[in-house]
């Protein structure tokens, strides 16, 4: 089955009992038993839910994985993966990491005796230098947030050959339509389905996809034992969003490409960070491991002040000033004070998250309208 067919059919069948074409929302906390222990595979809804099962199966299919495990948010999914570790274990990740992931690593799991190293993952040698016998996990994010850097997934995976190290890829920014890390050798893919998977800014959910049965059993155990499960209605919303993932991503990418070119030629704009642009240092790598360059981009202003950036963000009409990304509507945000506020100033400046940096999540509106909106906002700086 190819991707456009998978988003409609993979893991999804009409309901056995009624023929309902859409997966029912099984809004129940428990299931009747004929006699103790005699049930239909469903006992209690933290442990199993049919709506969640369908979402897990479909996401696994989209990521070319055997198993999917869904959680109440992307962070709950991250939490579950970190719980595979033990005190003394070490993790290597990128210094351009999603702020919430950095926070849970440094402010939650560091207290449990796990050690985190943050390196510039654009340079595979830096990752290799940080690997030692205690390394158990390499946590990759690509494209990164908000600098839209590209990390070489195959290059990182090679470092783990013959070693007991899991490679995790946060595939939230790309979505499985653009990038399938498991096919590139990664062990685990994680998504904040809140973003492109749901796609309509109306749900918070996280999902993990993987092939290894033993690790899957551990994650399923954590899902039930710790209990950060998504509700059936939220699973349904993700299933609904997935149906249009392929067509949405095409438009997100095409709009972002046009806007990146428009901004590059704009007199008030400093640097534009978009892997679809030839001058982006990850351009060739992006062409190799992604279908298109994605719907996210960042740019700085020539007037490198926080005031100028704030003005642009307050003057746009279609680009709504809000956190998050990946919905059908365009969003504009200020990483330094919004998504990355939990990262210390020094760390931020090292990675280029300057005060004037503006991040766009390009929606699926008409590109002309979006460029017109940015044009009039930039004119007021
Ligand atoms: C939003 C996001 C997360 C966290 O997901 P939630 O659903 O908000 O908990 C993790 N990684 C990336 C790249 C994100 O954008």
JSON list of C-alpha atoms in Angstrom, two decimals, residues 28-44:
[
{"chain": "A", "resi": 28, "resn": "UNK", "atom": "CA", "xyz": [-16.41, 3.59, 27.93]},
{"chain": "A", "resi": 29, "resn": "UNK", "atom": "CA", "xyz": [-14.19, 2.99, 30.93]},
{"chain": "A", "resi": 30, "resn": "UNK", "atom": "CA", "xyz": [-14.92, -0.73, 31.26]},
{"chain": "A", "resi": 31, "resn": "UNK", "atom": "CA", "xyz": [-16.17, -3.84, 29.38]},
{"chain": "A", "resi": 32, "resn": "UNK", "atom": "CA", "xyz": [-18.55, -6.57, 30.46]},
{"chain": "A", "resi": 33, "resn": "UNK", "atom": "CA", "xyz": [-17.19, -10.08, 31.19]},
{"chain": "A", "resi": 34, "resn": "UNK", "atom": "CA", "xyz": [-19.20, -13.33, 30.75]},
{"chain": "A", "resi": 35, "resn": "UNK", "atom": "CA", "xyz": [-17.42, -14.83, 33.74]},
{"chain": "A", "resi": 36, "resn": "UNK", "atom": "CA", "xyz": [-14.33, -13.57, 35.56]},
{"chain": "A", "resi": 37, "resn": "UNK", "atom": "CA", "xyz": [-11.49, -13.44, 33.02]},
{"chain": "A", "resi": 38, "resn": "UNK", "atom": "CA", "xyz": [-13.77, -14.31, 30.08]},
{"chain": "A", "resi": 39, "resn": "UNK", "atom": "CA", "xyz": [-13.84, -11.15, 27.93]},
{"chain": "A", "resi": 40, "resn": "UNK", "atom": "CA", "xyz": [-13.32, -9.99, 24.34]},
{"chain": "A", "resi": 41, "resn": "UNK", "atom": "CA", "xyz": [-9.78, -8.71, 24.84]},
{"chain": "A", "resi": 42, "resn": "UNK", "atom": "CA", "xyz": [-10.93, -5.55, 26.57]},
{"chain": "A", "resi": 43, "resn": "UNK", "atom": "CA", "xyz": [-11.06, -5.28, 30.36]},
{"chain": "A", "resi": 44, "resn": "UNK", "atom": "CA", "xyz": [-10.47, -1.69, 31.41]}
]
